[in-house]
Tab-separated table of C-alpha atoms in Angstrom:
chain	number	residue	atom	x	y	z
A	1	MET	CA	110.486	73.838	89.357
A	2	THR	CA	108.353	76.515	87.879
A	3	GLU	CA	107.303	79.647	89.865
A	4	ALA	CA	103.765	78.566	89.746
A	5	VAL	CA	104.682	75.136	91.538
A	6	GLU	CA	106.548	76.705	94.090
A	7	VAL	CA	103.805	79.459	94.766
A	8	SER	CA	101.105	76.795	94.826
A	9	ARG	CA	103.514	74.700	97.587
A	10	PHE	CA	103.717	77.762	99.816
A	11	TRP	CA	100.056	78.126	100.156
A	12	GLY	CA	99.333	74.147	99.972
A	13	ARG	CA	101.544	74.062	102.959
A	14	LEU	CA	99.332	76.442	104.834
A	15	GLY	CA	96.473	74.389	103.933
A	16	LEU	CA	94.717	77.109	102.066
A	17	PRO	CA	92.864	76.822	99.287
A	18	GLY	CA	94.874	79.338	97.211
A	19	LEU	CA	95.621	83.371	97.553
A	20	ILE	CA	93.791	86.556	97.683
A	21	ASP	CA	95.900	89.443	96.491
A	22	VAL	CA	94.205	92.526	97.286
A	23	HIS	CA	96.842	95.032	95.445
A	24	THR	CA	97.424	93.925	91.793
A	25	HIS	CA	97.066	96.312	88.830
A	26	PHE	CA	95.220	95.619	86.082
A	27	MET	CA	94.270	98.856	83.982
A	28	PRO	CA	93.605	100.007	80.193
A	29	GLU	CA	96.774	98.799	78.368
A	30	GLN	CA	97.737	102.590	76.996
A	31	VAL	CA	97.673	103.754	80.682
A	32	LEU	CA	99.725	100.824	82.260
A	33	ARG	CA	102.343	101.421	79.400
A	34	LYS	CA	102.901	104.827	80.891
A	35	VAL	CA	103.232	103.319	84.368
A	36	TRP	CA	106.093	100.982	83.096
A	37	ALA	CA	107.597	103.607	81.285
A	38	TYR	CA	107.750	105.456	84.564
A	39	PHE	CA	109.582	102.342	86.230
A	40	ASP	CA	111.804	101.870	83.236
A	41	ALA	CA	113.077	105.600	83.724
A	42	LEU	CA	113.996	105.413	87.233
A	43	GLY	CA	117.474	103.952	86.710
A	44	GLN	CA	118.516	106.777	84.317
A	45	ALA	CA	116.416	109.674	86.471
A	46	THR	CA	118.497	108.221	89.780
A	47	GLY	CA	121.991	107.866	87.972
A	48	GLY	CA	121.640	103.927	88.583
A	49	ALA	CA	120.589	104.059	92.106
A	50	LEU	CA	117.133	102.672	91.716
A	51	GLU	CA	116.757	100.480	89.319
A	52	TRP	CA	113.078	98.837	88.543
A	53	PRO	CA	112.674	96.066	86.305
A	54	ILE	CA	109.207	94.841	85.545
A	55	THR	CA	109.255	91.054	86.151
A	56	TYR	CA	105.823	90.565	84.645
A	57	ARG	CA	105.766	92.641	81.214
A	58	ASP	CA	103.131	90.552	79.584
A	59	ALA	CA	99.771	91.287	77.226
A	60	GLU	CA	97.011	91.597	79.758
A	61	ALA	CA	95.615	87.944	78.872
A	62	GLU	CA	99.138	86.441	79.722
A	63	ARG	CA	99.274	88.210	83.360
A	64	VAL	CA	95.512	86.812	84.173
A	65	ALA	CA	96.551	83.314	82.887
A	66	ARG	CA	99.850	83.746	85.323
A	67	ILE	CA	98.185	84.981	88.289
A	68	ARG	CA	95.404	82.175	88.174
A	69	GLU	CA	98.433	79.697	87.663
A	70	PHE	CA	100.054	81.238	91.075
A	71	GLY	CA	96.717	79.839	92.638
A	72	VAL	CA	95.535	83.856	93.174
A	73	ARG	CA	91.724	83.007	93.903
A	74	ALA	CA	90.814	86.569	93.915
A	75	PHE	CA	92.601	89.791	93.060
A	76	THR	CA	92.166	93.713	92.422
A	77	ALA	CA	92.551	95.990	89.330
A	78	MET	CA	94.264	98.562	91.056
A	79	LEU	CA	93.743	101.712	88.998
A	80	TYR	CA	93.861	105.106	89.764
A	81	PRO	CA	93.703	108.613	87.814
A	82	HIS	CA	96.436	111.474	88.294
A	83	LYS	CA	94.467	114.090	87.045
A	84	PRO	CA	90.549	115.243	86.918
A	85	GLY	CA	88.177	113.454	84.444
A	86	MET	CA	90.086	110.799	84.291
A	87	ALA	CA	88.594	108.578	87.420
A	88	GLN	CA	84.876	108.311	85.634
A	89	TRP	CA	86.469	106.624	82.289
A	90	LEU	CA	88.709	104.174	84.140
A	91	ASN	CA	85.673	103.085	86.013
A	92	GLY	CA	84.042	102.292	82.699
A	93	TRP	CA	86.875	100.265	81.938
A	94	ALA	CA	86.910	98.266	85.222
A	95	VAL	CA	83.222	97.187	84.704
A	96	GLU	CA	84.216	95.807	81.318
A	97	PHE	CA	87.030	94.181	82.684
A	98	ALA	CA	85.627	92.754	85.913
A	99	GLY	CA	82.496	91.541	83.257
A	100	ARG	CA	85.076	89.382	81.663
A	101	THR	CA	87.366	88.310	84.635
A	102	PRO	CA	85.061	86.931	87.333
A	103	ASP	CA	87.886	86.349	89.702
A	104	CYS	CA	88.983	89.938	89.828
A	105	LEU	CA	87.100	91.674	92.308
A	106	HIS	CA	85.625	94.771	90.885
A	107	THR	CA	87.683	97.519	91.404
A	108	SER	CA	86.892	101.252	90.906
A	109	THR	CA	88.727	104.685	91.715
A	110	LEU	CA	88.028	108.402	92.536
A	111	PHE	CA	89.461	112.024	92.420
A	112	PRO	CA	88.605	115.334	94.037
A	113	GLU	CA	86.323	116.962	91.595
A	114	ALA	CA	82.866	117.843	90.935
A	115	GLY	CA	80.754	115.229	90.361
A	116	VAL	CA	83.041	112.396	92.573
A	117	GLU	CA	79.946	111.292	94.606
A	118	GLY	CA	77.619	110.753	91.836
A	119	TYR	CA	80.291	108.701	89.907
A	120	VAL	CA	81.205	106.902	92.994
A	121	ARG	CA	77.416	106.112	93.854
A	122	GLN	CA	77.324	104.932	90.072
A	123	ALA	CA	80.419	102.643	90.656
A	124	LEU	CA	78.647	101.151	93.583
A	125	ASP	CA	75.643	100.527	91.696
A	126	ASP	CA	77.692	98.867	89.182
A	127	GLY	CA	79.069	96.511	91.552
A	128	ALA	CA	82.445	97.774	92.713
A	129	ARG	CA	83.758	96.200	95.646
A	130	VAL	CA	86.910	97.760	96.193
A	131	PHE	CA	88.371	101.350	95.248
A	132	LYS	CA	92.130	102.569	94.556
A	133	ALA	CA	93.157	105.850	95.650
A	134	HIS	CA	96.350	107.071	95.039
A	135	VAL	CA	97.412	110.372	96.881
A	136	GLN	CA	100.900	110.509	95.707
A	137	VAL	CA	100.247	110.273	92.156
A	138	GLY	CA	97.106	112.079	91.917
A	139	ALA	CA	98.988	114.898	93.967
A	140	TYR	CA	95.728	115.579	96.146
A	141	ASP	CA	94.721	116.057	99.770
A	142	PRO	CA	92.607	113.025	100.693
A	143	ALA	CA	90.970	115.423	103.075
A	144	ASP	CA	89.698	117.761	100.477
A	145	GLU	CA	85.877	118.708	101.112
A	146	LEU	CA	85.468	117.477	97.370
A	147	LEU	CA	85.630	114.022	98.572
A	148	ASP	CA	83.984	114.133	101.748
A	149	PRO	CA	80.552	113.225	100.426
A	150	ALA	CA	82.378	109.922	98.572
A	151	TRP	CA	84.294	108.885	101.663
A	152	GLY	CA	80.941	109.123	103.379
A	153	LEU	CA	79.235	106.767	100.744
A	154	LEU	CA	82.309	104.400	101.017
A	155	ALA	CA	82.091	104.529	104.722
A	156	GLU	CA	78.148	103.415	104.939
A	157	SER	CA	78.751	101.050	102.389
A	158	GLY	CA	81.753	99.340	104.017
A	159	THR	CA	83.587	99.541	100.685
A	160	PRO	CA	87.155	98.921	101.251
A	161	VAL	CA	89.751	101.239	99.934
A	162	VAL	CA	93.277	100.387	99.035
A	163	ILE	CA	94.963	103.741	99.223
A	164	HIS	CA	98.481	104.892	98.534
A	165	CYS	CA	98.974	107.591	101.263
A	166	GLY	CA	102.575	106.755	102.863
A	167	SER	CA	105.631	108.779	101.231
A	168	GLY	CA	107.484	106.209	99.604
A	169	PRO	CA	109.045	105.733	96.965
A	170	ALA	CA	109.116	109.855	97.152
A	171	PRO	CA	107.134	112.082	99.138
A	172	GLY	CA	104.267	114.319	98.067
A	173	LYS	CA	102.754	117.400	99.405
A	174	HIS	CA	99.841	115.534	100.869
A	175	THR	CA	101.719	112.169	101.481
A	176	GLY	CA	102.246	111.021	105.415
A	177	PRO	CA	99.810	110.032	108.143
A	178	GLU	CA	98.430	113.325	108.871
A	179	PRO	CA	96.087	114.217	105.969
A	180	ILE	CA	94.492	110.663	105.929
A	181	ALA	CA	94.185	111.048	109.586
A	182	ARG	CA	91.967	114.256	109.167
A	183	VAL	CA	89.790	111.593	106.861
A	184	LEU	CA	89.269	109.041	109.620
A	185	ALA	CA	88.458	111.406	112.363
A	186	ARG	CA	85.515	112.485	110.159
A	187	HIS	CA	84.740	108.762	108.939
A	188	PRO	CA	85.932	106.521	111.140
A	189	ARG	CA	84.122	103.648	110.098
A	190	LEU	CA	85.929	104.020	106.547
A	191	ARG	CA	87.562	100.709	105.628
A	192	LEU	CA	90.809	102.062	104.552
A	193	VAL	CA	93.313	99.762	103.815
A	194	PHE	CA	96.835	101.294	103.772
A	195	ALA	CA	98.971	100.096	100.913
A	196	HIS	CA	102.577	99.299	101.191
A	197	MET	CA	101.728	99.267	105.023
A	198	GLY	CA	102.105	103.142	104.867
A	199	MET	CA	105.908	102.908	103.891
A	200	PRO	CA	108.107	104.416	105.279
A	201	GLU	CA	106.051	106.113	107.907
A	202	TYR	CA	105.058	102.258	109.084
A	203	GLU	CA	104.764	102.946	112.796
A	204	ASP	CA	102.505	106.031	112.146
A	205	PHE	CA	99.915	104.031	110.288
A	206	LEU	CA	100.066	100.905	112.355
A	207	ASP	CA	99.165	103.901	115.277
A	208	LEU	CA	95.996	104.546	112.765
A	209	ALA	CA	95.281	100.880	112.468
A	210	GLU	CA	95.363	100.556	116.147
A	211	ARG	CA	92.918	103.548	116.974
A	212	TYR	CA	90.423	102.577	114.036
A	213	GLY	CA	89.308	99.423	113.958
A	214	GLU	CA	88.099	99.128	110.421
A	215	VAL	CA	91.709	100.273	108.952
A	216	ARG	CA	93.603	97.658	107.520
A	217	LEU	CA	97.495	97.597	106.116
A	218	ASP	CA	98.603	95.431	102.993
A	219	THR	CA	101.674	94.071	102.473
A	220	THR	CA	102.589	95.298	99.342
A	221	MET	CA	106.644	95.366	98.551
A	222	THR	CA	107.102	95.508	102.374
A	223	PHE	CA	109.876	93.180	103.933
A	224	THR	CA	111.356	92.292	100.334
A	225	ASP	CA	114.880	92.493	99.920
A	226	PHE	CA	114.216	95.345	97.346
A	227	SER	CA	112.429	97.558	100.129
A	228	GLU	CA	114.293	96.707	103.121
A	229	ARG	CA	117.336	98.226	100.920
A	230	LEU	CA	114.967	101.520	100.668
A	231	ALA	CA	112.788	101.882	103.892
A	232	PRO	CA	113.278	99.203	106.169
A	233	PHE	CA	110.443	97.716	108.416
A	234	PRO	CA	111.523	98.511	111.691
A	235	PRO	CA	112.015	95.348	113.899
A	236	ARG	CA	110.816	96.692	117.388
A	237	ALA	CA	107.115	97.219	115.421
A	238	LEU	CA	106.826	93.474	114.816
A	239	PRO	CA	104.754	92.694	117.782
A	240	ARG	CA	102.389	95.383	116.802
A	241	LEU	CA	102.290	93.492	113.196
A	242	ALA	CA	101.761	90.051	115.118
A	243	ALA	CA	98.971	91.560	116.978
A	244	LEU	CA	97.037	93.544	114.133
A	245	GLY	CA	97.086	89.984	112.498
A	246	ASP	CA	93.596	90.007	111.727
A	247	ARG	CA	93.875	93.207	109.690
A	248	ILE	CA	97.034	92.706	107.482
A	249	LEU	CA	96.443	91.838	104.205
A	250	LEU	CA	98.263	90.259	100.918
A	251	GLY	CA	99.300	92.687	98.528
A	252	THR	CA	101.912	92.380	96.262
A	253	ASP	CA	101.699	94.845	92.973
A	254	PHE	CA	101.814	92.264	90.375
A	255	PRO	CA	102.793	92.703	87.621
A	256	ASN	CA	104.736	96.004	88.493
A	257	ILE	CA	107.424	94.353	90.712
A	258	PRO	CA	111.172	93.967	90.106
A	259	TYR	CA	111.209	90.649	91.831
A	260	PRO	CA	109.249	87.136	91.448
A	261	TYR	CA	106.155	86.858	93.010
A	262	LEU	CA	107.193	84.378	95.214
A	263	HIS	CA	109.508	86.499	97.064
A	264	GLN	CA	106.893	88.707	98.405
A	265	LEU	CA	105.731	85.292	100.251
A	266	HIS	CA	109.142	84.347	101.137
A	267	ALA	CA	109.457	87.852	102.662
A	268	LEU	CA	106.314	87.284	104.840
A	269	GLU	CA	107.487	83.985	105.698
A	270	ARG	CA	110.840	85.038	106.987
A	271	LEU	CA	109.176	87.328	109.453
A	272	ASP	CA	108.636	84.194	111.508
A	273	LEU	CA	105.298	85.193	112.728
A	274	GLY	CA	103.813	81.917	112.482
A	275	ASP	CA	101.715	80.041	110.072
A	276	ASP	CA	98.095	81.109	111.827
A	277	TRP	CA	99.311	84.725	111.070
A	278	LEU	CA	100.487	83.816	107.533
A	279	ARG	CA	97.067	81.802	106.721
A	280	ALA	CA	95.196	84.842	107.825
A	281	VAL	CA	97.445	87.415	105.921
A	282	CYS	CA	97.517	85.554	102.768
A	283	HIS	CA	93.845	84.439	102.598
A	284	ASP	CA	91.427	84.570	105.421
A	285	ASN	CA	91.289	88.191	106.338
A	286	ALA	CA	90.653	89.246	102.544
A	287	ALA	CA	87.849	86.520	102.247
A	288	ARG	CA	86.227	87.491	105.201
A	289	LEU	CA	86.388	91.159	104.021
A	290	PHE	CA	85.022	90.224	100.719
A	291	GLY	CA	82.380	87.527	101.846
A	292	LEU	CA	84.525	85.072	99.745
């Protein structure tokens, strides 16, 4: 049985029309190859302690075809800059990718730099439906004053922002809950989606979700065998996860994952939080958020 058939059986059993994955990576090929090179080097860099083989190391067209075969009705192009002057270029590529990939939720990004408010506004005018921010890779403070007008625009427009601000897989100067809490204090209506459930500071990021009604969390890599070895989710927090069932979104990190796509779905299923929770997480919450 192929993986696509097994994935389809998963969502079919739940009575869903498919999946919505809010955390998948499509970006210019030269950028993606550098991302893959980073993961390829982890084994040697950690003395073999952390191997990260890319499961879906395919050309772009093949990756799009594969995620469609899985029955993913809508997905994202999570792309992010690591230096000034890069975000606007990435956003230009994202316009073109979204134009030729109608089931991709048009994704844009940002960086603390002069002009960020202008190009965020332009991205919204161009049809951006979700933004990606990567505090760890970008090595910036999300509460930087340069970003404040952009956060205000995104809050006002109700545009979700998937943000990697937890300290996994390695802490950065501005990772953890405190910097992003300062952003939310200024922009409480900002629709932040904490990537990886805020790994490894899961409970701190659950605190923020409980405090701010527009905050959400995505499941990317959490609960999988791979992540449970590195940063296990605390069992005592499962009731809180159940209670926030209307604000948890399926994310996977496809294609940059070191295991099959199906494993993320099985990892969610074995939490034993019920089929209603799974239906909400794997489809309905994102469908409501994006009006799908």
